[in-house]
mmCIF file of C-alpha atoms and ligand atoms in Angstrom:
data_model
loop_
_atom_site.group_PDB
_atom_site.id
_atom_site.type_symbol
_atom_site.label_atom_id
_atom_site.label_comp_id
_atom_site.label_asym_id
_atom_site.label_seq_id
_atom_site.Cartn_x
_atom_site.Cartn_y
_atom_site.Cartn_z
ATOM 1 C CA MET A 1127 0.369 -0.094 0.351
ATOM 2 C CA HIS A 1128 1.488 3.227 -1.389
ATOM 3 C CA HIS A 1129 -0.894 6.142 0.443
ATOM 4 C CA ASP A 1130 1.671 8.859 -0.822
ATOM 5 C CA PHE A 1131 -1.260 11.332 0.163
ATOM 6 C CA GLY A 1132 -1.596 10.467 3.552
ATOM 7 C CA GLU A 1133 -4.007 7.999 4.721
ATOM 8 C CA ASP A 1134 -6.935 9.979 5.940
ATOM 9 C CA PHE A 1135 -6.317 11.796 2.854
ATOM 10 C CA LEU A 1136 -9.919 12.789 1.429
ATOM 11 C CA TRP A 1137 -10.651 10.665 -2.482
ATOM 12 C CA GLY A 1138 -13.505 11.531 -4.445
ATOM 13 C CA ALA A 1139 -15.581 12.864 -6.766
ATOM 14 C CA ALA A 1140 -18.134 15.852 -7.287
ATOM 15 C CA THR A 1141 -21.136 16.928 -8.797
ATOM 16 C CA ALA A 1142 -23.859 19.705 -8.627
ATOM 17 C CA ALA A 1143 -27.460 19.018 -8.656
ATOM 18 C CA HIS A 1144 -28.493 20.604 -11.484
ATOM 19 C CA GLN A 1145 -25.917 19.199 -13.888
ATOM 20 C CA ILE A 1146 -26.688 15.377 -12.651
ATOM 21 C CA GLU A 1147 -30.401 15.321 -10.835
ATOM 22 C CA GLY A 1148 -33.361 15.957 -13.672
ATOM 23 C CA ASN A 1149 -35.560 18.231 -13.831
ATOM 24 C CA ASN A 1150 -34.785 20.780 -11.698
ATOM 25 C CA VAL A 1151 -37.605 22.920 -13.005
ATOM 26 C CA ASN A 1152 -38.484 25.641 -10.570
ATOM 27 C CA SER A 1153 -34.968 26.669 -10.523
ATOM 28 C CA ASP A 1154 -33.396 30.243 -12.342
ATOM 29 C CA TRP A 1155 -32.026 27.963 -13.718
ATOM 30 C CA TRP A 1156 -34.020 25.736 -15.443
ATOM 31 C CA ALA A 1157 -36.377 29.454 -16.374
ATOM 32 C CA ARG A 1158 -33.079 30.515 -18.129
ATOM 33 C CA GLU A 1159 -32.826 27.229 -20.459
ATOM 34 C CA HIS A 1160 -36.054 27.964 -21.275
ATOM 35 C CA THR A 1161 -36.920 31.467 -21.976
ATOM 36 C CA VAL A 1162 -37.985 32.542 -26.030
ATOM 37 C CA GLY A 1163 -33.941 33.767 -27.279
ATOM 38 C CA THR A 1164 -31.772 32.225 -24.791
ATOM 39 C CA ARG A 1165 -28.179 32.091 -25.730
ATOM 40 C CA ILE A 1166 -28.183 28.745 -23.685
ATOM 41 C CA ALA A 1167 -27.297 25.845 -26.005
ATOM 42 C CA GLU A 1168 -29.516 22.856 -25.402
ATOM 43 C CA PRO A 1169 -31.757 22.698 -21.642
ATOM 44 C CA SER A 1170 -30.609 20.787 -19.023
ATOM 45 C CA GLY A 1171 -34.425 18.154 -19.122
ATOM 46 C CA ASP A 1172 -33.939 15.015 -17.241
ATOM 47 C CA ALA A 1173 -29.882 15.164 -17.165
ATOM 48 C CA ALA A 1174 -28.467 12.403 -16.248
ATOM 49 C CA ASP A 1175 -31.193 11.614 -13.937
ATOM 50 C CA SER A 1176 -29.038 10.852 -11.082
ATOM 51 C CA TYR A 1177 -32.671 12.929 -8.280
ATOM 52 C CA HIS A 1178 -33.761 8.733 -8.770
ATOM 53 C CA ARG A 1179 -30.661 7.651 -9.317
ATOM 54 C CA TYR A 1180 -28.071 8.669 -6.998
ATOM 55 C CA ALA A 1181 -27.960 4.922 -5.158
ATOM 56 C CA GLU A 1182 -26.155 3.358 -7.561
ATOM 57 C CA ASP A 1183 -24.050 6.375 -8.516
ATOM 58 C CA ILE A 1184 -22.991 6.379 -4.823
ATOM 59 C CA ARG A 1185 -22.190 2.597 -5.376
ATOM 60 C CA LEU A 1186 -20.372 2.738 -8.003
ATOM 61 C CA LEU A 1187 -17.091 5.233 -6.576
ATOM 62 C CA ALA A 1188 -17.937 3.649 -3.384
ATOM 63 C CA GLU A 1189 -17.245 0.187 -5.576
ATOM 64 C CA ALA A 1190 -13.851 1.760 -6.915
ATOM 65 C CA GLY A 1191 -12.043 2.987 -3.981
ATOM 66 C CA LEU A 1192 -13.499 5.890 -3.526
ATOM 67 C CA ASN A 1193 -13.878 7.553 0.288
ATOM 68 C CA SER A 1194 -16.166 10.454 -0.637
ATOM 69 C CA TYR A 1195 -18.353 12.065 -2.538
ATOM 70 C CA ARG A 1196 -19.682 15.937 -2.740
ATOM 71 C CA PHE A 1197 -22.695 16.764 -3.398
ATOM 72 C CA SER A 1198 -25.633 19.500 -3.967
ATOM 73 C CA LEU A 1199 -28.442 20.522 -1.463
ATOM 74 C CA GLU A 1200 -31.291 22.234 -4.710
ATOM 75 C CA TRP A 1201 -32.615 25.232 -2.717
ATOM 76 C CA ALA A 1202 -34.854 25.978 -4.872
ATOM 77 C CA ARG A 1203 -36.764 21.492 -5.185
ATOM 78 C CA ILE A 1204 -36.107 22.091 -0.776
ATOM 79 C CA GLU A 1205 -37.738 26.274 -1.277
ATOM 80 C CA PRO A 1206 -39.757 25.869 -4.200
ATOM 81 C CA ALA A 1207 -42.106 29.353 -2.045
ATOM 82 C CA GLU A 1208 -40.906 31.493 -1.185
ATOM 83 C CA GLY A 1209 -41.276 30.003 3.252
ATOM 84 C CA HIS A 1210 -42.079 26.774 1.680
ATOM 85 C CA ILE A 1211 -40.947 24.249 3.031
ATOM 86 C CA SER A 1212 -40.972 20.805 1.167
ATOM 87 C CA ARG A 1213 -40.332 18.334 3.383
ATOM 88 C CA ALA A 1214 -39.912 15.541 1.316
ATOM 89 C CA GLU A 1215 -37.266 16.861 -0.203
ATOM 90 C CA LEU A 1216 -35.283 17.416 2.929
ATOM 91 C CA ASP A 1217 -35.567 14.135 2.972
ATOM 92 C CA HIS A 1218 -35.160 13.306 -0.138
ATOM 93 C CA TYR A 1219 -31.763 14.580 0.550
ATOM 94 C CA ARG A 1220 -31.732 12.961 4.246
ATOM 95 C CA GLY A 1221 -31.587 9.930 2.235
ATOM 96 C CA MET A 1222 -28.252 10.576 -0.737
ATOM 97 C CA ILE A 1223 -26.733 10.833 3.243
ATOM 98 C CA ASP A 1224 -28.432 7.664 4.506
ATOM 99 C CA CYS A 1225 -26.800 6.732 1.244
ATOM 100 C CA CYS A 1226 -23.260 7.629 1.763
ATOM 101 C CA ALA A 1227 -22.922 5.789 5.192
ATOM 102 C CA GLU A 1228 -24.089 2.793 3.728
ATOM 103 C CA HIS A 1229 -21.320 2.654 1.659
ATOM 104 C CA GLY A 1230 -18.654 4.240 3.670
ATOM 105 C CA VAL A 1231 -18.903 7.512 2.101
ATOM 106 C CA THR A 1232 -17.637 10.833 3.540
ATOM 107 C CA PRO A 1233 -20.256 12.781 2.852
ATOM 108 C CA LEU A 1234 -19.333 16.879 1.974
ATOM 109 C CA LEU A 1235 -22.120 19.462 1.115
ATOM 110 C CA THR A 1236 -22.598 22.596 -0.756
ATOM 111 C CA LEU A 1237 -25.249 25.086 0.485
ATOM 112 C CA HIS A 1238 -25.919 26.916 -2.650
ATOM 113 C CA HIS A 1239 -23.739 25.859 -6.282
ATOM 114 C CA PHE A 1240 -24.782 28.060 -8.975
ATOM 115 C CA THR A 1241 -28.913 27.447 -8.886
ATOM 116 C CA ALA A 1242 -31.125 29.375 -6.905
ATOM 117 C CA PRO A 1243 -34.566 29.225 -6.603
ATOM 118 C CA ARG A 1244 -37.084 31.117 -8.951
ATOM 119 C CA TRP A 1245 -38.661 33.134 -7.240
ATOM 120 C CA PHE A 1246 -35.389 34.566 -5.245
ATOM 121 C CA ALA A 1247 -34.242 35.315 -8.757
ATOM 122 C CA GLU A 1248 -37.643 37.550 -9.634
ATOM 123 C CA ARG A 1249 -36.503 39.586 -5.809
ATOM 124 C CA GLY A 1250 -33.183 40.048 -8.128
ATOM 125 C CA GLY A 1251 -31.421 37.647 -7.158
ATOM 126 C CA TRP A 1252 -28.057 37.953 -5.786
ATOM 127 C CA LEU A 1253 -28.496 41.579 -6.422
ATOM 128 C CA GLY A 1254 -31.288 42.525 -4.773
ATOM 129 C CA GLN A 1255 -31.666 44.014 -1.322
ATOM 130 C CA GLY A 1256 -32.746 40.954 1.560
ATOM 131 C CA CYS A 1257 -30.809 38.495 -0.399
ATOM 132 C CA VAL A 1258 -28.690 36.996 2.170
ATOM 133 C CA ASP A 1259 -31.236 36.991 4.786
ATOM 134 C CA ARG A 1260 -33.389 34.725 1.855
ATOM 135 C CA PHE A 1261 -30.230 32.780 1.705
ATOM 136 C CA THR A 1262 -29.169 32.723 5.236
ATOM 137 C CA ARG A 1263 -32.947 31.282 6.332
ATOM 138 C CA TYR A 1264 -32.461 28.694 3.832
ATOM 139 C CA VAL A 1265 -28.941 28.221 5.547
ATOM 140 C CA GLU A 1266 -31.145 27.284 8.588
ATOM 141 C CA THR A 1267 -33.602 25.522 7.308
ATOM 142 C CA VAL A 1268 -31.179 22.663 5.900
ATOM 143 C CA LEU A 1269 -28.775 22.587 9.262
ATOM 144 C CA PRO A 1270 -30.524 19.549 10.812
ATOM 145 C CA LEU A 1271 -29.268 17.751 8.063
ATOM 146 C CA LEU A 1272 -24.530 18.844 7.844
ATOM 147 C CA ASP A 1273 -24.335 16.957 10.930
ATOM 148 C CA ALA A 1274 -23.712 13.979 9.440
ATOM 149 C CA ALA A 1275 -21.074 15.601 6.832
ATOM 150 C CA SER A 1276 -17.339 15.606 7.359
ATOM 151 C CA HIS A 1277 -17.650 18.977 5.080
ATOM 152 C CA VAL A 1278 -20.254 22.243 4.217
ATOM 153 C CA PHE A 1279 -19.369 24.487 0.982
ATOM 154 C CA THR A 1280 -21.246 27.274 1.699
ATOM 155 C CA ILE A 1281 -22.085 28.719 -2.292
ATOM 156 C CA ASN A 1282 -19.732 27.425 -4.907
ATOM 157 C CA GLU A 1283 -17.251 29.475 -7.129
ATOM 158 C CA PRO A 1284 -17.777 32.366 -6.105
ATOM 159 C CA ASN A 1285 -16.284 34.067 -8.289
ATOM 160 C CA ILE A 1286 -16.973 33.129 -11.234
ATOM 161 C CA LEU A 1287 -21.004 33.410 -9.276
ATOM 162 C CA ALA A 1288 -19.853 37.541 -9.549
ATOM 163 C CA MET A 1289 -18.516 37.231 -12.638
ATOM 164 C CA MET A 1290 -21.786 34.787 -14.154
ATOM 165 C CA ILE A 1291 -23.618 37.805 -13.169
ATOM 166 C CA GLY A 1292 -21.194 40.955 -14.222
ATOM 167 C CA GLY A 1293 -22.053 39.652 -17.703
ATOM 168 C CA GLU A 1294 -25.526 38.967 -17.658
ATOM 169 C CA LYS A 1295 -25.708 42.588 -17.191
ATOM 170 C CA GLY A 1296 -23.811 42.546 -19.840
ATOM 171 C CA ASP A 1297 -22.784 46.311 -19.644
ATOM 172 C CA GLU A 1298 -19.122 45.956 -21.372
ATOM 173 C CA GLN A 1299 -17.317 44.283 -24.174
ATOM 174 C CA LEU A 1300 -16.106 41.542 -23.661
ATOM 175 C CA LEU A 1301 -12.776 40.170 -25.521
ATOM 176 C CA ALA A 1302 -12.682 36.663 -26.516
ATOM 177 C CA GLY A 1303 -10.797 34.709 -23.236
ATOM 178 C CA SER A 1304 -11.418 37.569 -21.434
ATOM 179 C CA LEU A 1305 -14.237 36.601 -17.641
ATOM 180 C CA PRO A 1306 -16.337 39.333 -17.646
ATOM 181 C CA ALA A 1307 -15.867 41.808 -14.331
ATOM 182 C CA PRO A 1308 -17.546 40.721 -10.897
ATOM 183 C CA ASP A 1309 -20.227 42.914 -10.112
ATOM 184 C CA PRO A 1310 -19.361 44.242 -7.772
ATOM 185 C CA VAL A 1311 -22.698 44.232 -5.078
ATOM 186 C CA ALA A 1312 -22.573 41.019 -5.860
ATOM 187 C CA THR A 1313 -19.344 40.374 -4.939
ATOM 188 C CA GLU A 1314 -20.862 42.314 -1.027
ATOM 189 C CA TYR A 1315 -23.500 40.015 -0.931
ATOM 190 C CA LEU A 1316 -22.217 36.856 -1.528
ATOM 191 C CA ILE A 1317 -19.786 37.917 0.837
ATOM 192 C CA ALA A 1318 -21.735 38.674 3.511
ATOM 193 C CA ALA A 1319 -24.172 35.368 3.182
ATOM 194 C CA HIS A 1320 -20.432 33.476 3.175
ATOM 195 C CA GLU A 1321 -20.228 34.718 7.197
ATOM 196 C CA ARG A 1322 -23.428 34.037 8.432
ATOM 197 C CA ALA A 1323 -23.587 30.418 6.648
ATOM 198 C CA VAL A 1324 -19.772 29.913 8.400
ATOM 199 C CA GLU A 1325 -21.107 31.257 11.657
ATOM 200 C CA LEU A 1326 -24.441 28.576 11.243
ATOM 201 C CA VAL A 1327 -22.405 25.742 10.366
ATOM 202 C CA ARG A 1328 -19.797 25.853 13.259
ATOM 203 C CA SER A 1329 -22.599 26.501 15.272
ATOM 204 C CA VAL A 1330 -23.338 22.386 14.783
ATOM 205 C CA GLY A 1331 -19.596 22.101 14.934
ATOM 206 C CA ILE A 1332 -18.971 21.323 10.670
ATOM 207 C CA PRO A 1333 -15.574 22.456 8.972
ATOM 208 C CA VAL A 1334 -17.312 25.359 7.001
ATOM 209 C CA GLY A 1335 -15.563 27.126 3.600
ATOM 210 C CA TRP A 1336 -15.973 27.848 0.155
ATOM 211 C CA PRO A 1337 -14.819 26.201 -2.921
ATOM 212 C CA VAL A 1338 -13.125 29.527 -5.179
ATOM 213 C CA ALA A 1339 -12.019 28.482 -8.813
ATOM 214 C CA PRO A 1340 -8.765 30.800 -9.374
ATOM 215 C CA GLN A 1341 -7.674 31.294 -13.276
ATOM 216 C CA GLN A 1342 -4.478 30.687 -12.375
ATOM 217 C CA PHE A 1343 -3.062 34.084 -15.071
ATOM 218 C CA PHE A 1344 0.261 34.026 -15.575
ATOM 219 C CA ALA A 1345 1.937 37.623 -16.878
ATOM 220 C CA ASP A 1346 3.410 38.590 -19.704
ATOM 221 C CA PRO A 1347 7.296 40.485 -19.077
ATOM 222 C CA GLY A 1348 5.968 44.011 -17.337
ATOM 223 C CA ALA A 1349 2.321 42.719 -17.205
ATOM 224 C CA GLU A 1350 2.742 41.699 -13.412
ATOM 225 C CA ASP A 1351 0.337 45.221 -12.287
ATOM 226 C CA VAL A 1352 -2.364 44.562 -14.776
ATOM 227 C CA LEU A 1353 -2.639 41.048 -13.225
ATOM 228 C CA ARG A 1354 -3.239 42.204 -10.292
ATOM 229 C CA ASP A 1355 -5.426 44.642 -10.786
ATOM 230 C CA TYR A 1356 -7.010 42.051 -13.404
ATOM 231 C CA ALA A 1357 -7.331 39.059 -10.568
ATOM 232 C CA TYR A 1358 -7.812 41.553 -7.386
ATOM 233 C CA PRO A 1359 -11.712 40.978 -7.855
ATOM 234 C CA ARG A 1360 -12.422 38.285 -9.864
ATOM 235 C CA GLU A 1361 -10.267 35.931 -7.129
ATOM 236 C CA THR A 1362 -8.060 37.568 -4.566
ATOM 237 C CA VAL A 1363 -11.116 39.867 -3.747
ATOM 238 C CA PHE A 1364 -12.674 35.842 -2.855
ATOM 239 C CA LEU A 1365 -9.957 34.128 -1.080
ATOM 240 C CA GLU A 1366 -8.867 37.098 1.358
ATOM 241 C CA ALA A 1367 -12.929 36.270 2.215
ATOM 242 C CA ALA A 1368 -11.890 32.899 2.977
ATOM 243 C CA ARG A 1369 -9.541 33.806 6.119
ATOM 244 C CA GLY A 1370 -11.949 33.429 8.869
ATOM 245 C CA ASP A 1371 -12.739 29.749 7.665
ATOM 246 C CA ASP A 1372 -12.017 26.447 8.670
ATOM 247 C CA PHE A 1373 -9.496 25.373 5.122
ATOM 248 C CA VAL A 1374 -10.148 26.668 1.562
ATOM 249 C CA ALA A 1375 -11.098 24.895 -1.064
ATOM 250 C CA VAL A 1376 -10.076 25.359 -4.296
ATOM 251 C CA GLN A 1377 -11.425 24.775 -7.771
ATOM 252 C CA ALA A 1378 -8.793 24.265 -10.872
ATOM 253 C CA TYR A 1379 -8.574 23.176 -14.590
ATOM 254 C CA THR A 1380 -6.478 25.585 -16.159
ATOM 255 C CA ARG A 1381 -4.467 28.722 -16.993
ATOM 256 C CA THR A 1382 -4.593 31.828 -18.622
ATOM 257 C CA ARG A 1383 -2.496 34.442 -20.279
ATOM 258 C CA ILE A 1384 -2.121 38.505 -18.815
ATOM 259 C CA THR A 1385 -0.708 40.237 -21.254
ATOM 260 C CA LEU A 1386 -0.255 44.635 -21.290
ATOM 261 C CA ASP A 1387 -3.552 44.349 -22.335
ATOM 262 C CA GLY A 1388 -5.242 42.090 -20.703
ATOM 263 C CA PRO A 1389 -6.154 38.095 -20.489
ATOM 264 C CA LEU A 1390 -5.442 35.999 -24.096
ATOM 265 C CA PRO A 1391 -7.501 33.203 -25.173
ATOM 266 C CA ALA A 1392 -5.610 29.235 -25.442
ATOM 267 C CA PRO A 1393 -3.291 29.932 -28.145
ATOM 268 C CA GLU A 1394 -3.875 27.514 -31.803
ATOM 269 C CA THR A 1395 -1.536 25.817 -30.621
ATOM 270 C CA VAL A 1396 -1.631 24.490 -27.360
ATOM 271 C CA GLU A 1397 -3.452 21.531 -26.527
ATOM 272 C CA ARG A 1398 -7.250 21.953 -26.221
ATOM 273 C CA THR A 1399 -9.952 20.617 -24.028
ATOM 274 C CA LEU A 1400 -13.773 19.994 -25.195
ATOM 275 C CA THR A 1401 -14.679 23.106 -22.508
ATOM 276 C CA GLY A 1402 -11.844 24.756 -25.377
ATOM 277 C CA TRP A 1403 -9.234 24.743 -21.942
ATOM 278 C CA GLU A 1404 -5.809 24.995 -21.974
ATOM 279 C CA TYR A 1405 -4.743 21.068 -21.081
ATOM 280 C CA TYR A 1406 -2.491 22.482 -18.034
ATOM 281 C CA PRO A 1407 -2.973 19.664 -15.605
ATOM 282 C CA SER A 1408 -0.473 21.885 -13.150
ATOM 283 C CA ALA A 1409 -3.275 24.090 -12.668
ATOM 284 C CA VAL A 1410 -4.849 22.724 -9.494
ATOM 285 C CA ALA A 1411 -1.372 22.830 -8.206
ATOM 286 C CA GLU A 1412 -0.670 26.316 -8.448
ATOM 287 C CA ALA A 1413 -4.684 27.381 -6.877
ATOM 288 C CA ALA A 1414 -3.675 25.166 -3.617
ATOM 289 C CA ARG A 1415 -0.239 26.767 -3.319
ATOM 290 C CA LEU A 1416 -2.449 30.475 -3.820
ATOM 291 C CA ALA A 1417 -4.488 29.878 -1.409
ATOM 292 C CA HIS A 1418 -2.720 28.019 0.589
ATOM 293 C CA ASP A 1419 -0.292 31.187 0.534
ATOM 294 C CA ILE A 1420 -3.241 34.067 0.777
ATOM 295 C CA THR A 1421 -5.237 32.334 3.636
ATOM 296 C CA GLY A 1422 -2.329 30.070 5.613
ATOM 297 C CA LEU A 1423 -5.760 27.615 6.546
ATOM 298 C CA PRO A 1424 -5.569 23.889 5.136
ATOM 299 C CA VAL A 1425 -6.344 23.482 1.405
ATOM 300 C CA LEU A 1426 -8.812 21.451 -0.599
ATOM 301 C CA VAL A 1427 -9.764 20.735 -3.933
ATOM 302 C CA SER A 1428 -13.521 20.440 -4.191
ATOM 303 C CA GLU A 1429 -13.256 19.854 -8.470
ATOM 304 C CA ASN A 1430 -10.577 18.866 -10.878
ATOM 305 C CA GLY A 1431 -10.850 17.504 -14.156
ATOM 306 C CA ILE A 1432 -10.553 17.626 -17.909
ATOM 307 C CA ALA A 1433 -14.028 17.992 -20.885
ATOM 308 C CA THR A 1434 -12.681 15.123 -23.145
ATOM 309 C CA ALA A 1435 -13.965 12.190 -25.270
ATOM 310 C CA ASP A 1436 -10.579 10.246 -24.158
ATOM 311 C CA ASP A 1437 -10.919 9.200 -20.485
ATOM 312 C CA ALA A 1438 -7.160 7.803 -21.991
ATOM 313 C CA ARG A 1439 -6.196 11.584 -21.812
ATOM 314 C CA ARG A 1440 -8.106 11.903 -19.123
ATOM 315 C CA ILE A 1441 -6.266 10.230 -16.312
ATOM 316 C CA ASP A 1442 -3.070 11.462 -18.213
ATOM 317 C CA TYR A 1443 -4.747 14.146 -16.653
ATOM 318 C CA THR A 1444 -5.479 13.614 -13.478
ATOM 319 C CA ARG A 1445 -1.978 12.302 -13.065
ATOM 320 C CA ASP A 1446 -0.826 14.548 -14.009
ATOM 321 C CA ALA A 1447 -2.816 16.809 -11.233
ATOM 322 C CA LEU A 1448 -1.796 14.592 -7.987
ATOM 323 C CA ARG A 1449 1.865 14.305 -8.310
ATOM 324 C CA ALA A 1450 1.719 18.594 -9.170
ATOM 325 C CA LEU A 1451 -0.451 18.658 -5.225
ATOM 326 C CA HIS A 1452 2.124 15.910 -3.880
ATOM 327 C CA ALA A 1453 5.485 18.815 -5.291
ATOM 328 C CA GLU A 1454 3.088 21.272 -3.324
ATOM 329 C CA MET A 1455 2.449 19.409 -0.407
ATOM 330 C CA ALA A 1456 6.121 17.693 -0.237
ATOM 331 C CA ALA A 1457 7.129 21.709 -0.314
ATOM 332 C CA GLY A 1458 4.790 22.351 2.817
ATOM 333 C CA LEU A 1459 1.124 22.033 1.819
ATOM 334 C CA PRO A 1460 -1.048 20.872 3.337
ATOM 335 C CA LEU A 1461 -3.761 19.553 1.608
ATOM 336 C CA PHE A 1462 -6.755 16.892 3.139
ATOM 337 C CA GLY A 1463 -8.218 15.938 -0.049
ATOM 338 C CA TYR A 1464 -8.699 15.926 -4.029
ATOM 339 C CA LEU A 1465 -12.481 15.348 -5.006
ATOM 340 C CA HIS A 1466 -12.169 15.191 -9.641
ATOM 341 C CA TRP A 1467 -15.032 17.107 -11.590
ATOM 342 C CA SER A 1468 -16.533 14.887 -12.074
ATOM 343 C CA LEU A 1469 -18.520 11.876 -10.629
ATOM 344 C CA LEU A 1470 -21.011 11.824 -13.436
ATOM 345 C CA ASP A 1471 -21.038 13.484 -17.726
ATOM 346 C CA ASN A 1472 -23.442 16.299 -16.595
ATOM 347 C CA TYR A 1473 -24.478 19.217 -18.144
ATOM 348 C CA GLU A 1474 -22.649 22.386 -18.286
ATOM 349 C CA TRP A 1475 -23.999 24.587 -17.726
ATOM 350 C CA GLY A 1476 -25.413 24.613 -21.164
ATOM 351 C CA SER A 1477 -23.750 21.766 -22.837
ATOM 352 C CA TYR A 1478 -23.612 18.258 -22.286
ATOM 353 C CA THR A 1479 -21.099 17.679 -25.543
ATOM 354 C CA PRO A 1480 -18.020 18.519 -22.911
ATOM 355 C CA THR A 1481 -17.746 15.071 -20.749
ATOM 356 C CA PHE A 1482 -15.798 15.018 -17.394
ATOM 357 C CA GLY A 1483 -17.378 12.070 -15.900
ATOM 358 C CA LEU A 1484 -15.873 9.287 -14.382
ATOM 359 C CA ILE A 1485 -19.204 7.721 -15.959
ATOM 360 C CA GLY A 1486 -20.821 8.112 -18.052
ATOM 361 C CA TRP A 1487 -24.525 7.090 -18.989
ATOM 362 C CA ASP A 1488 -27.513 6.382 -21.712
ATOM 363 C CA PRO A 1489 -28.848 9.036 -22.935
ATOM 364 C CA GLU A 1490 -32.299 6.787 -23.564
ATOM 365 C CA THR A 1491 -32.122 4.988 -20.646
ATOM 366 C CA PHE A 1492 -29.614 6.040 -17.708
ATOM 367 C CA GLU A 1493 -28.100 2.825 -17.974
ATOM 368 C CA ARG A 1494 -23.920 4.101 -16.002
ATOM 369 C CA THR A 1495 -20.261 3.042 -17.278
ATOM 370 C CA PRO A 1496 -17.968 3.648 -15.664
ATOM 371 C CA LYS A 1497 -15.075 4.944 -17.293
ATOM 372 C CA PRO A 1498 -11.364 3.034 -16.604
ATOM 373 C CA SER A 1499 -10.812 6.555 -15.270
ATOM 374 C CA LEU A 1500 -13.037 6.014 -12.360
ATOM 375 C CA ALA A 1501 -11.250 2.408 -11.798
ATOM 376 C CA TRP A 1502 -8.271 4.340 -11.737
ATOM 377 C CA LEU A 1503 -9.351 7.224 -9.200
ATOM 378 C CA GLY A 1504 -10.496 4.591 -6.844
ATOM 379 C CA GLU A 1505 -6.162 2.625 -7.399
ATOM 380 C CA VAL A 1506 -4.760 5.733 -6.481
ATOM 381 C CA ALA A 1507 -7.428 5.898 -3.117
ATOM 382 C CA ARG A 1508 -6.918 2.605 -1.579
ATOM 383 C CA GLY A 1509 -3.168 3.193 -2.519
ATOM 384 C CA VAL A 1510 -2.924 0.058 -4.403
ATOM 385 C CA ARG A 1511 -1.745 2.676 -7.546
ATOM 386 C CA SER A 1512 0.866 5.476 -7.373
ATOM 387 C CA VAL A 1513 1.072 8.506 -9.029
ATOM 388 C CA LEU A 1514 4.181 8.906 -8.134
HETATM 389 C C1 FCB B 328 -17.101 24.954 -12.092
HETATM 390 C C2 FCB B 328 -18.421 24.297 -11.903
HETATM 391 C C3 FCB B 328 -18.671 22.969 -12.173
HETATM 392 C C4 FCB B 328 -18.523 22.183 -13.908
HETATM 393 C C5 FCB B 328 -17.559 22.260 -13.971
HETATM 394 C C6 FCB B 328 -16.032 22.606 -15.374
HETATM 395 O O1 FCB B 328 -16.997 26.360 -12.041
HETATM 396 O O2 FCB B 328 -18.207 24.639 -10.885
HETATM 397 O O3 FCB B 328 -20.374 22.314 -12.211
HETATM 398 O O4 FCB B 328 -19.147 22.959 -14.735
HETATM 399 O O5 FCB B 328 -16.611 23.483 -13.715
#
């Protein structure tokens, strides 16, 4: 047995409710997908039907040898109308947590993964006055579910969410490869909502943090100041806001070059994945180091992976990502887990084409097909295979 990463290391995979459950009809995303004239390529529909098939998904994860599963609670199901709490949906998520326990799998729970109830969006979403109180009430509602989790994530990728909100307002001419400026109001509300949620989750004794998605900006000579100013509202501010948390989580896939004129998309000459991102496995180690340097906290990788139809390339990418993480650990980085994105092929916020899954499924029958990468990662997790 190797256990290159230590005995207690969390080895798992991650998902998000809207991307795999299917028929999340009360969510703002579902509404957006079905708006006439939407730029969204295809709607989420049934997704992977994991709402009904989660037991099989968790079993496959456990049988492969992974020991943890990160998934999200769907606010739009739990509180379909403001103030109306669905006990049946709370039971549903309790069932998922129990199912993890039956398989010896540690559950890690995300409270908010990009989607919110329609009614929340109608009140202005994360730009609406009162949004922090609305979210806090939802967190209070789900608190009794959280004590079985090992870790809780408040809001997934607040930096990307703030950029999505900034981009929707469309008051900026976007250059190819550039990220919209985050809406400063959304940034402020998200940080305030996080702080309230941290306090609540701590009251039940569960470690809490949030997963930020740094973009591994790298500067051309002389563009260091451009980089700093570009990165501050897009990631740094959210990492600084994690300083009082119990841990910091990172999610990383690629890197972005910053020139004197700003960001550039990955050039044609480099290998790119199905999302168009540069194939760059060291991204996650750089992100983990950055997050630790800013916060001083223990680090968890709560997402990392690759959109590819070539599963052998997924294994290459993951092996090199883990090697880079291991090198950082050897240099002192306190890393306590690695959760691969994603357990299943899923709805990638507008399209099913970028396949990130360790498990594929048939769109007609939903029959699951574990890919070789699932068995491979399970062997690494069990310590029967070394990546070094
Ligand atoms: C992250 C999201 C996740 C998934 C991956 C590819 O930004 O948190 O839902 O879309 O990227």
